[in-house]
Tab-separated table of C-alpha atoms in Angstrom:
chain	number	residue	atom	x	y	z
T	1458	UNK	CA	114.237	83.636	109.372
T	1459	UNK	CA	112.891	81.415	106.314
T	1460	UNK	CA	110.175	82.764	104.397
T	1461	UNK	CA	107.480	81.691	101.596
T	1462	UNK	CA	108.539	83.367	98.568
T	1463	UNK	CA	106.146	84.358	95.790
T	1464	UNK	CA	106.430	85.946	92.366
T	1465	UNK	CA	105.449	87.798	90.793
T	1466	UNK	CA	103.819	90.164	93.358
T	1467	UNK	CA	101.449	91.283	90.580
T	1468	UNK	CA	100.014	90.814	88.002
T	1469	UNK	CA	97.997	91.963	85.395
T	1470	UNK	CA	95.993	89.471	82.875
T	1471	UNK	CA	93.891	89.497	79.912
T	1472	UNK	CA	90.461	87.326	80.128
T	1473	UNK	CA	91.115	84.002	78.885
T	1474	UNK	CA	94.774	84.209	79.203
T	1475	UNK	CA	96.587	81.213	81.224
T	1476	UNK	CA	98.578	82.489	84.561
T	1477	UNK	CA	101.028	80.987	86.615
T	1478	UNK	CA	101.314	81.784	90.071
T	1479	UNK	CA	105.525	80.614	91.501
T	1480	UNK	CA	106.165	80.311	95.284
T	1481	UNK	CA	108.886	78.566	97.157
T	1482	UNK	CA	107.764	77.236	100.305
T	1483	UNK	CA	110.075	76.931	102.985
T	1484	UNK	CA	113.070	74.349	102.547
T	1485	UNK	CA	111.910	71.916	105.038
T	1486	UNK	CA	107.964	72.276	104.938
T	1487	UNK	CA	106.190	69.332	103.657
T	1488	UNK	CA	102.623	71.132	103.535
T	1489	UNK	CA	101.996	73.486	101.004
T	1490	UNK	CA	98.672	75.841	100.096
T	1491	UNK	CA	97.303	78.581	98.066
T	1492	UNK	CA	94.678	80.747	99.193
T	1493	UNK	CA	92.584	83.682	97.893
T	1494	UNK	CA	91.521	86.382	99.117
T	1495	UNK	CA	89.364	88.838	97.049
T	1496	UNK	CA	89.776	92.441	97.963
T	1497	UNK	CA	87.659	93.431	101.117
T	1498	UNK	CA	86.544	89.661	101.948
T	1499	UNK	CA	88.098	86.958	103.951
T	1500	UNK	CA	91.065	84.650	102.640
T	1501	UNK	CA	89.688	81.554	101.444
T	1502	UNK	CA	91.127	78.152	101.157
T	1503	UNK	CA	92.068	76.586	97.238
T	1504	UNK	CA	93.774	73.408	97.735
T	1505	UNK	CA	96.589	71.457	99.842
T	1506	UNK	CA	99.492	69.757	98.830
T	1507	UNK	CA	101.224	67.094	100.469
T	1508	UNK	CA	103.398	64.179	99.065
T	1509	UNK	CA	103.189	65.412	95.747
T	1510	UNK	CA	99.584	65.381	95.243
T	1511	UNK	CA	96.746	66.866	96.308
T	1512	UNK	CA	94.784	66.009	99.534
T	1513	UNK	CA	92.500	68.496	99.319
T	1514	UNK	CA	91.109	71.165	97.292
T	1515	UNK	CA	87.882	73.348	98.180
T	1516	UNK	CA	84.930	73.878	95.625
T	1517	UNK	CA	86.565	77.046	93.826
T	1518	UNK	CA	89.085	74.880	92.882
T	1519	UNK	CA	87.665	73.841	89.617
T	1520	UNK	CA	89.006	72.278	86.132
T	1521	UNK	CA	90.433	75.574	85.765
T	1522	UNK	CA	92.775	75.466	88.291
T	1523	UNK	CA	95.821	73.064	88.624
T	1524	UNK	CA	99.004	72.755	90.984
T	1525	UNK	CA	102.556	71.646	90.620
T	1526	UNK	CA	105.642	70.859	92.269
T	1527	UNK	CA	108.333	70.562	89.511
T	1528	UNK	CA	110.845	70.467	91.196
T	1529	UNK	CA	112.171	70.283	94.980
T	1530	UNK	CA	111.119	73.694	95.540
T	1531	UNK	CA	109.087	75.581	93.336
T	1532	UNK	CA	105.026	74.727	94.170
T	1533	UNK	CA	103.215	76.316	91.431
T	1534	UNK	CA	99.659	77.337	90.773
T	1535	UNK	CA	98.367	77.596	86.752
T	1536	UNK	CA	94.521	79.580	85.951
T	1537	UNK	CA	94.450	78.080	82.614
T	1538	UNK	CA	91.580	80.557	81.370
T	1539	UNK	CA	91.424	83.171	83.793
T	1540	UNK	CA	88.009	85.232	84.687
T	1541	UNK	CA	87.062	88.464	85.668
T	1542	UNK	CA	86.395	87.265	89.241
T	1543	UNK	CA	90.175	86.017	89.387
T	1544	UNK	CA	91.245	88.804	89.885
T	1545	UNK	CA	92.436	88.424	93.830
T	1546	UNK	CA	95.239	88.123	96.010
T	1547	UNK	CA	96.441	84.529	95.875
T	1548	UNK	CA	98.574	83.464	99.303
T	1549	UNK	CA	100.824	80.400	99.115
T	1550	UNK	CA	101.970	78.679	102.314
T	1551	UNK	CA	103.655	76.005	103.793
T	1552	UNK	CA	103.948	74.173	107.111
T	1553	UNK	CA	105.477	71.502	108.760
T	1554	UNK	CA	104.398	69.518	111.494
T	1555	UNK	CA	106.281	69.022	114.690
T	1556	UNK	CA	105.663	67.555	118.489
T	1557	UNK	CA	104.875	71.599	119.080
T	1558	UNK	CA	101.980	71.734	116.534
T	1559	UNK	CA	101.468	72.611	112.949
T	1560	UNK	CA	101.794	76.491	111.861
T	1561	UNK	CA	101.108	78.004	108.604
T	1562	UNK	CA	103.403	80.398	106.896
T	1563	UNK	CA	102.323	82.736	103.946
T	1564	UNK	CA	103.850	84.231	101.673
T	1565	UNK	CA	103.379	87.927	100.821
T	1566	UNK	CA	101.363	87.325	98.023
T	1567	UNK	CA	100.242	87.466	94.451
T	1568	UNK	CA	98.061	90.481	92.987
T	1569	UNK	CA	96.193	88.901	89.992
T	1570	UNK	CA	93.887	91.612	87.966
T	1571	UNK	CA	92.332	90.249	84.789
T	1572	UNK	CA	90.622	92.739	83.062
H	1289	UNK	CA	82.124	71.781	109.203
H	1290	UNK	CA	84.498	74.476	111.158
H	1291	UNK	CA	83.696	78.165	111.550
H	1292	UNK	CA	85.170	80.988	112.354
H	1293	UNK	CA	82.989	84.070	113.258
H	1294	UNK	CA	84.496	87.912	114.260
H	1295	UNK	CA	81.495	89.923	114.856
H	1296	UNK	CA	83.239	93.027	114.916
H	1297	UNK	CA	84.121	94.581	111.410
H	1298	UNK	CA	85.823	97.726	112.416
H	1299	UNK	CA	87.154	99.109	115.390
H	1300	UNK	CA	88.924	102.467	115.749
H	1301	UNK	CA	90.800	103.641	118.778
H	1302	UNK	CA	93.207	106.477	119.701
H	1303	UNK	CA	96.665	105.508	120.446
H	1304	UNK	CA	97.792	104.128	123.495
H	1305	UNK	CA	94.224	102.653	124.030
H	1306	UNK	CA	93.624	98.815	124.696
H	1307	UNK	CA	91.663	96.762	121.679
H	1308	UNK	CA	90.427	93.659	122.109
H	1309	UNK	CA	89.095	91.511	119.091
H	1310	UNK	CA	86.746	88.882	119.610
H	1311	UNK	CA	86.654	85.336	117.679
H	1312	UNK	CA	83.822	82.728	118.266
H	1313	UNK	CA	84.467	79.495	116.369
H	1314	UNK	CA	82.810	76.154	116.142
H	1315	UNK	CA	83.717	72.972	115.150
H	1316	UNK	CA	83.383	69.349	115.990
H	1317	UNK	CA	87.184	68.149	116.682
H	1318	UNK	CA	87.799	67.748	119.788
H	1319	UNK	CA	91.340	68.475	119.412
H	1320	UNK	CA	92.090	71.456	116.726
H	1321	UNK	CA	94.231	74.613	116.377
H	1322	UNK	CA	93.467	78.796	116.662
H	1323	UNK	CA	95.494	81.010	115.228
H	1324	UNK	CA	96.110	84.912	114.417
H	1325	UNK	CA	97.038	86.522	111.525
H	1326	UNK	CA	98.098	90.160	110.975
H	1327	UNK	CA	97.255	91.670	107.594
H	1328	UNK	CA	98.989	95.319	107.580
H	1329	UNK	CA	98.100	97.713	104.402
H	1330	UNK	CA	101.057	96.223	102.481
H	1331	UNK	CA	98.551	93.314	102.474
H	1332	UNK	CA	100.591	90.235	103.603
H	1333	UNK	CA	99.663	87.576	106.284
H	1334	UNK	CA	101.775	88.048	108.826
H	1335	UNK	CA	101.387	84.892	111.621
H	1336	UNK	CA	100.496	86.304	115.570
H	1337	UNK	CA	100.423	83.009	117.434
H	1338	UNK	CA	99.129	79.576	116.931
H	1339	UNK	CA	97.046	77.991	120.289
H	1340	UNK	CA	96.531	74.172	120.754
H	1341	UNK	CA	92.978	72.969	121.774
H	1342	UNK	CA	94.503	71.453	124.522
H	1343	UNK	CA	96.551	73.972	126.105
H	1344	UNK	CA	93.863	76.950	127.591
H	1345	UNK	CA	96.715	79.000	129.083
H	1346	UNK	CA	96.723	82.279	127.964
H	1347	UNK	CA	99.506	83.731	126.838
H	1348	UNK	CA	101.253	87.670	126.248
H	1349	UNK	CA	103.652	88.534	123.761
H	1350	UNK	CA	104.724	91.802	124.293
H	1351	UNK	CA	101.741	94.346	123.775
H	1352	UNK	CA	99.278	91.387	122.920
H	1353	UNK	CA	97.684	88.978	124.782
H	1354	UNK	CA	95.422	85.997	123.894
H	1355	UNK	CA	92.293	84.679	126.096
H	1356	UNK	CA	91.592	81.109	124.951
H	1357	UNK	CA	88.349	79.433	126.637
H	1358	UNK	CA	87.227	76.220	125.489
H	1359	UNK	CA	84.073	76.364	127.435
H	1360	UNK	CA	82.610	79.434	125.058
H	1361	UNK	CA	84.934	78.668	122.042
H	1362	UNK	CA	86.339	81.671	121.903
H	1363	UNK	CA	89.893	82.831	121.323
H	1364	UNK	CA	89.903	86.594	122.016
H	1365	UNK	CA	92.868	88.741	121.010
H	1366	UNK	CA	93.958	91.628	122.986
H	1367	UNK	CA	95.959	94.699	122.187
H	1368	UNK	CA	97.054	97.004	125.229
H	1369	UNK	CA	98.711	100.328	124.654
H	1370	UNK	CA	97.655	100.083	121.069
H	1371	UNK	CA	100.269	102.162	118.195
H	1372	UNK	CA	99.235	103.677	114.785
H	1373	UNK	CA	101.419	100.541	113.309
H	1374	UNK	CA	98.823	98.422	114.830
H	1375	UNK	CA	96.657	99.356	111.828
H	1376	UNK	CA	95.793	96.489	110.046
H	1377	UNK	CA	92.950	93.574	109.020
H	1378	UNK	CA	93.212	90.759	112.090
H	1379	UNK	CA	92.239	87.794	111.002
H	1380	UNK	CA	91.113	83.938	113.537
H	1381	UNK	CA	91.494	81.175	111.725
H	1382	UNK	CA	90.851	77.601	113.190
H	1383	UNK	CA	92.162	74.280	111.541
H	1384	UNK	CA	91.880	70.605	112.299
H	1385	UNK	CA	94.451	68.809	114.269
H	1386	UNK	CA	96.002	66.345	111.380
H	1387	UNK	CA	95.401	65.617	107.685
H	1388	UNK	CA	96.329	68.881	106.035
H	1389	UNK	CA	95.948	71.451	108.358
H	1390	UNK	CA	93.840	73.479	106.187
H	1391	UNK	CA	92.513	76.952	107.708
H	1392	UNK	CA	89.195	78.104	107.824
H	1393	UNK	CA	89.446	82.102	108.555
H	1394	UNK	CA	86.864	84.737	110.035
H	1395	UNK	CA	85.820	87.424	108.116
H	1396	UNK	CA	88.536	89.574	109.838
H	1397	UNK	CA	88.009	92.971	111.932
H	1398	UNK	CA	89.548	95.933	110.569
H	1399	UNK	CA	90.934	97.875	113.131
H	1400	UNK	CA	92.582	101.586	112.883
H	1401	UNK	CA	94.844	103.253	115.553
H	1402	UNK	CA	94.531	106.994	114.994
H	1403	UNK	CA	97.221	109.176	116.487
Protein backbone atom coordinates (compact mmCIF):
# COMPACT_ATOMS: atom_id res chain seq x y z
CA UNK A 1 0.00 0.00 0.00
CA UNK A 2 1.68 3.57 -0.73
CA UNK A 3 2.83 5.44 2.12
CA UNK A 4 4.12 9.12 3.13
CA UNK A 5 7.66 8.73 3.78
CA UNK A 6 9.59 10.97 6.16
CA UNK A 7 13.20 11.34 7.26
CA UNK A 8 14.77 11.59 9.34
CA UNK A 9 12.54 10.15 12.14
CA UNK A 10 14.52 12.30 14.60
CA UNK A 11 16.21 14.67 15.24
CA UNK A 12 18.17 16.49 17.50
CA UNK A 13 19.06 20.43 16.98
CA UNK A 14 21.00 23.13 18.45
CA UNK A 15 19.03 26.63 19.04
CA UNK A 16 19.48 28.72 16.13
CA UNK A 17 20.52 25.99 13.89
CA UNK A 18 18.52 25.67 10.39
CA UNK A 19 16.55 22.11 9.97
CA UNK A 20 15.15 20.45 7.18
CA UNK A 21 12.36 18.27 7.51
CA UNK A 22 12.22 15.50 3.84
CA UNK A 23 8.96 13.59 3.10
CA UNK A 24 7.75 11.98 -0.04
CA UNK A 25 4.17 12.15 -0.39
CA UNK A 26 2.48 9.60 -2.20
CA UNK A 27 3.22 9.31 -6.10
CA UNK A 28 -0.08 10.45 -7.24
CA UNK A 29 -1.26 12.93 -4.39
CA UNK A 30 -1.52 16.44 -5.42
CA UNK A 31 -2.16 17.82 -1.73
CA UNK A 32 0.53 17.95 0.53
CA UNK A 33 0.83 19.19 4.50
CA UNK A 34 2.93 19.37 7.52
CA UNK A 35 1.59 19.35 10.84
CA UNK A 36 2.83 19.58 14.47
CA UNK A 37 2.09 18.15 17.17
CA UNK A 38 3.86 19.05 20.49
CA UNK A 39 4.16 16.22 22.92
CA UNK A 40 0.86 15.68 24.98
CA UNK A 41 -1.29 18.31 22.84
CA UNK A 42 -3.29 17.99 19.73
CA UNK A 43 -1.70 17.94 16.07
CA UNK A 44 -1.94 21.24 14.66
CA UNK A 45 -2.11 22.42 11.15
CA UNK A 46 1.32 24.44 9.45
CA UNK A 47 0.60 24.97 5.92
CA UNK A 48 -0.84 23.31 2.55
CA UNK A 49 0.61 22.81 -0.61
CA UNK A 50 -0.98 22.51 -3.79
CA UNK A 51 0.24 23.40 -7.39
CA UNK A 52 3.49 24.27 -6.24
CA UNK A 53 2.68 26.93 -3.89
CA UNK A 54 1.14 27.49 -0.94
CA UNK A 55 -2.67 27.90 -0.38
CA UNK A 56 -2.59 28.06 3.00
CA UNK A 57 -0.53 28.29 5.97
CA UNK A 58 -1.86 28.77 9.71
CA UNK A 59 -0.44 31.57 12.11
CA UNK A 60 2.60 29.37 13.48
CA UNK A 61 3.73 29.38 10.21
CA UNK A 62 5.90 32.38 10.44
CA UNK A 63 9.07 33.94 8.46
CA UNK A 64 10.78 31.18 10.03
CA UNK A 65 9.30 28.56 8.36
CA UNK A 66 9.40 27.79 4.54
CA UNK A 67 8.30 24.80 2.17
CA UNK A 68 9.56 23.23 -0.98
CA UNK A 69 8.93 20.90 -3.63
CA UNK A 70 12.26 20.47 -5.55
CA UNK A 71 11.59 18.10 -7.30
CA UNK A 72 8.60 15.66 -8.40
CA UNK A 73 8.66 14.09 -5.15
CA UNK A 74 10.44 15.30 -2.34
CA UNK A 75 8.06 18.17 -0.35
CA UNK A 76 10.32 19.65 2.10
CA UNK A 77 9.96 21.72 5.21
CA UNK A 78 13.19 24.20 6.35
CA UNK A 79 13.11 25.96 10.39
CA UNK A 80 15.68 28.36 9.38
CA UNK A 81 16.48 29.37 13.16
CA UNK A 82 14.95 26.85 15.18
CA UNK A 83 13.52 27.53 18.95
CA UNK A 84 13.19 25.81 21.99
CA UNK A 85 9.42 25.41 21.43
CA UNK A 86 10.26 23.54 18.01
CA UNK A 87 10.94 20.94 19.41
CA UNK A 88 7.71 18.64 18.25
CA UNK A 89 6.64 15.98 16.13
CA UNK A 90 6.20 17.37 12.63
CA UNK A 91 3.57 15.06 10.35
CA UNK A 92 3.69 15.45 6.57
CA UNK A 93 0.75 14.30 4.44
CA UNK A 94 -0.72 14.11 1.28
CA UNK A 95 -4.09 13.55 -0.38
CA UNK A 96 -5.76 13.39 -3.44
CA UNK A 97 -9.13 14.10 -4.30
CA UNK A 98 -11.48 11.72 -5.99
CA UNK A 99 -15.51 11.35 -6.78
CA UNK A 100 -15.22 9.21 -3.22
CA UNK A 101 -13.90 12.19 -1.17
CA UNK A 102 -10.62 13.59 -0.08
CA UNK A 103 -8.48 11.54 2.67
CA UNK A 104 -5.38 12.53 4.34
CA UNK A 105 -2.40 10.31 4.69
CA UNK A 106 0.50 10.93 7.24
CA UNK A 107 3.48 10.01 7.43
CA UNK A 108 5.08 8.50 10.55
CA UNK A 109 6.73 11.45 11.48
CA UNK A 110 9.59 13.68 12.41
CA UNK A 111 10.97 14.00 16.15
CA UNK A 112 12.58 17.51 16.25
CA UNK A 113 14.34 18.34 19.85
CA UNK A 114 16.28 21.59 19.92
CA UNK A 115 17.92 22.01 22.96
CA UNK B 1 -14.17 28.75 12.02
CA UNK B 2 -14.38 24.69 12.46
CA UNK B 3 -14.01 22.86 15.77
CA UNK B 4 -13.46 19.83 16.92
CA UNK B 5 -14.20 19.07 20.66
CA UNK B 6 -13.54 15.32 22.55
CA UNK B 7 -14.57 15.89 26.02
CA UNK B 8 -13.18 12.84 27.23
CA UNK B 9 -9.30 12.86 27.91
CA UNK B 10 -8.77 9.40 29.15
CA UNK B 11 -10.60 6.37 29.26
CA UNK B 12 -9.40 3.02 30.63
CA UNK B 13 -11.16 -0.27 30.22
CA UNK B 14 -10.39 -3.98 30.77
CA UNK B 15 -10.12 -6.06 27.76
CA UNK B 16 -12.84 -7.33 25.91
CA UNK B 17 -14.96 -4.29 27.11
CA UNK B 18 -16.80 -1.89 24.58
CA UNK B 19 -15.32 1.98 24.38
CA UNK B 20 -16.98 4.47 22.83
CA UNK B 21 -15.31 7.97 22.15
CA UNK B 22 -17.30 10.89 21.69
CA UNK B 23 -16.56 13.91 19.11
CA UNK B 24 -18.77 17.11 18.97
CA UNK B 25 -17.72 19.43 16.15
CA UNK B 26 -18.99 22.64 14.71
CA UNK B 27 -18.64 24.36 11.74
CA UNK B 28 -20.49 26.37 9.20
CA UNK B 29 -20.12 24.22 5.79
CA UNK B 30 -22.81 22.69 5.01
CA UNK B 31 -21.05 20.03 3.25
CA UNK B 32 -17.57 18.93 5.08
CA UNK B 33 -15.66 15.76 6.08
CA UNK B 34 -15.05 13.66 9.74
CA UNK B 35 -12.46 11.61 10.12
CA UNK B 36 -10.46 9.23 12.69
CA UNK B 37 -7.11 8.91 13.37
CA UNK B 38 -5.27 6.27 15.44
CA UNK B 39 -2.11 7.42 17.22
CA UNK B 40 -0.51 4.09 18.85
CA UNK B 41 2.68 4.66 21.32
CA UNK B 42 5.03 4.40 18.30
CA UNK B 43 3.38 7.82 17.74
CA UNK B 44 2.24 7.79 14.05
CA UNK B 45 -1.21 8.82 12.58
CA UNK B 46 -2.63 6.00 11.49
CA UNK B 47 -6.13 6.91 9.29
CA UNK B 48 -9.61 4.94 10.85
CA UNK B 49 -12.20 6.13 8.36
CA UNK B 50 -13.12 9.27 6.62
CA UNK B 51 -17.29 10.14 6.70
CA UNK B 52 -18.91 12.56 4.14
CA UNK B 53 -21.39 15.22 5.52
CA UNK B 54 -23.74 13.89 3.31
CA UNK B 55 -23.77 10.32 3.84
CA UNK B 56 -25.23 9.70 7.82
CA UNK B 57 -25.03 5.91 7.47
CA UNK B 58 -23.13 4.44 9.97
CA UNK B 59 -20.77 2.20 9.27
CA UNK B 60 -18.57 -1.07 11.13
CA UNK B 61 -15.27 -2.10 10.27
CA UNK B 62 -14.49 -5.01 12.03
CA UNK B 63 -14.37 -4.29 15.92
CA UNK B 64 -15.26 -0.49 15.31
CA UNK B 65 -18.13 1.20 14.48
CA UNK B 66 -18.92 4.89 13.73
CA UNK B 67 -22.34 6.81 14.72
CA UNK B 68 -22.52 9.91 12.51
CA UNK B 69 -25.61 12.35 13.32
CA UNK B 70 -25.84 15.52 11.65
CA UNK B 71 -28.64 16.71 13.77
CA UNK B 72 -26.18 16.91 17.11
CA UNK B 73 -22.87 17.12 15.09
CA UNK B 74 -21.45 14.45 16.44
CA UNK B 75 -19.38 11.62 15.01
CA UNK B 76 -18.99 9.07 17.83
CA UNK B 77 -16.47 6.24 17.54
CA UNK B 78 -17.09 2.92 18.97
CA UNK B 79 -14.85 0.09 20.00
CA UNK B 80 -16.58 -3.35 20.96
CA UNK B 81 -14.59 -6.20 22.40
CA UNK B 82 -11.80 -3.77 23.00
CA UNK B 83 -7.75 -5.50 22.93
CA UNK B 84 -4.64 -4.21 24.83
CA UNK B 85 -3.41 -3.17 21.07
CA UNK B 86 -6.24 -0.83 21.13
CA UNK B 87 -4.04 1.39 23.32
CA UNK B 88 -3.52 4.46 21.76
CA UNK B 89 -4.37 8.56 21.44
CA UNK B 90 -7.80 8.72 19.06
CA UNK B 91 -7.96 11.61 17.48
CA UNK B 92 -11.67 13.56 15.24
CA UNK B 93 -10.66 15.74 12.94
CA UNK B 94 -13.16 17.66 10.63
CA UNK B 95 -12.12 19.48 7.30
CA UNK B 96 -13.90 21.52 4.68
CA UNK B 97 -15.26 20.00 1.60
CA UNK B 98 -12.79 21.69 -1.21
CA UNK B 99 -9.88 24.15 -1.28
CA UNK B 100 -7.19 22.30 0.62
CA UNK B 101 -8.72 20.01 2.76
CA UNK B 102 -6.95 21.17 5.72
CA UNK B 103 -7.84 19.33 9.18
CA UNK B 104 -8.78 20.83 12.22
CA UNK B 105 -8.27 17.96 15.06
CA UNK B 106 -9.78 17.48 18.71
CA UNK B 107 -7.69 17.42 21.47
CA UNK B 108 -7.71 13.56 21.28
CA UNK B 109 -8.86 10.97 24.14
CA UNK B 110 -6.30 8.77 25.41
CA UNK B 111 -7.60 5.55 25.91
CA UNK B 112 -5.80 2.34 27.65
CA UNK B 113 -6.96 -1.34 27.36
CA UNK B 114 -5.56 -3.11 30.41
CA UNK B 115 -5.38 -6.88 30.27
Amino acid sequence: EPEVTQTPSHQVTQMGQEVILRCVPISNHLYFYWYRQILGQKVEFLVSFYNNEISEKSEIFDDQFSVERPDGSNFTLKIRSTKLEDSAMYFCASSVSTESGNTIYFGEGSWLTVV
Amino acid sequence: AQKVTQAQTEISVVEKEDVTLDCVYETRDTTYYLFWYKQPPSGELVFLIRRNSFDEQNEISGRYSWNFQKSTSSFNFTITASQVVDSAVYFCALSRWGGDYKLSFGAGTTVTVRA
